[in-house]
Amino acid sequence: MKAVRLVNIGKPLEAQDVPMPSPGDKEVLVRIKAAGVCHSDVHYRAGKSPVGELPQTLGHEVAGIIEKVGRGVEPRRLGESVCIHYLLTCGECVYCRQGREQFCIKGRMIGKHCDGGFAEYISVPDRNAVPLPKGVSFDQCAVLMCSTATAFHALRKACLAAGETVAIFGAGGLGMSAIQLAWIMGAETIFAIDIQPHKLTAAEAYGAIPINAATSDPVALLMEKTQGRGIDVSLEVIGLPLTMQQAVQSLGVFGRAALAGIAESPFKIHSYQELLGKEAQIMGCSDHLLSELPILLSFLKQGRLDLSHVVTHTISLEPAAINQTLDELQHFDGHVRTVIHPADSAA
Ligand SMILES: [Zn+2]
Ligand SMILES: [Zn+2]
């Protein structure tokens, strides 16, 4: 079968003919219908984030149809439409048993540590293939597996409750999912903070109050707009020390700052004024859980979550098109998502 793979770090991905995977015990073979191209793939190609042994097929946002089942899998799963939870876990270690599977000691990620979805087929453990509700699109489900799921996990970690105020620092793809999810979870008011006017316009279309941090002090403005009380839940998805600091500084009494952006340097907080004196909390958020995916798929099915503005572009399984997409993501901020349709490629 055809796969588009990372062969050399820092070089364009290449098409290779690879053996068709065959599903082992408790595994299913999935014919890929949609594979999202993610900003993380740019980091893998550039060597900024280490991957497993090369060559490696990238792609961790995958949806498709079960075409073969291995031993120990219900035969009725044949033909089922599924999306794939990208974390492969052992299910047995201390973290897996505690339901903290993203810290599995044997954990691997598809499209990073083992072959992923820039291919015609993929074989994955049965339990990683999550059934799709009828009527949802493969494209939206594929993309949902990554940034939307991470936004959801972060808001759940922050224990967002109905009636609370939310501030989302970063109105890109993840922020846009976060706004919709915060509404579903009962947020009373949502502020979106960014420096790019087009992103703020998009956030406003989803009902958030836009705050342009390029022309104002977001912390002062958030305090003013909450009558000096501050925010209940702030979510940082940019990965900058400054915005992390602002996410903490804008909290009110009992406020929770959920940090999901990956920053390369530390940030400072004033422990008494900003944390102890308010009994505020700061929480790190890493990935998401398999159990969160069916909930998101229900939201999608119910039309409460809409990713049609996110998935805007489809390409075939061709290295030139995929590399071009990665170049675009590298040079411009990837607000929108491109999805690969392997079936559209020449055989
Ligand atoms: Zn991703
Ligand atoms: Zn484990």
PDB file of C-alpha atoms in Angstrom, residues 59 171 174 190 192 197 235-237 246 248 266 271 288 291:
ATOM      1  CA  GLY A  59      -0.592  11.281  10.824  1.00  0.00           C
ATOM      2  CA  ALA A 171      -8.178  31.944  19.322  1.00  0.00           C
ATOM      3  CA  LEU A 174      -7.865  24.760  19.670  1.00  0.00           C
ATOM      4  CA  ILE A 190     -16.530  33.657  27.323  1.00  0.00           C
ATOM      5  CA  ALA A 192     -11.274  35.238  23.657  1.00  0.00           C
ATOM      6  CA  PRO A 197      -8.024  40.569  14.284  1.00  0.00           C
ATOM      7  CA  LEU A 235      -7.334  28.428  29.378  1.00  0.00           C
ATOM      8  CA  GLU A 236      -3.957  29.085  27.759  1.00  0.00           C
ATOM      9  CA  VAL A 237      -3.402  27.343  24.423  1.00  0.00           C
ATOM     10  CA  GLN A 246      -1.893  36.708  32.053  1.00  0.00           C
ATOM     11  CA  VAL A 248      -3.073  33.371  36.046  1.00  0.00           C
ATOM     12  CA  PRO A 266       9.351  29.526  32.483  1.00  0.00           C
ATOM     13  CA  SER A 271       2.531  33.525  44.780  1.00  0.00           C
ATOM     14  CA  HIS A 288      -6.878  13.656  26.543  1.00  0.00           C
ATOM     15  CA  SER A 291     -13.258   7.991  27.356  1.00  0.00           C
TER      16      SER A 291
END
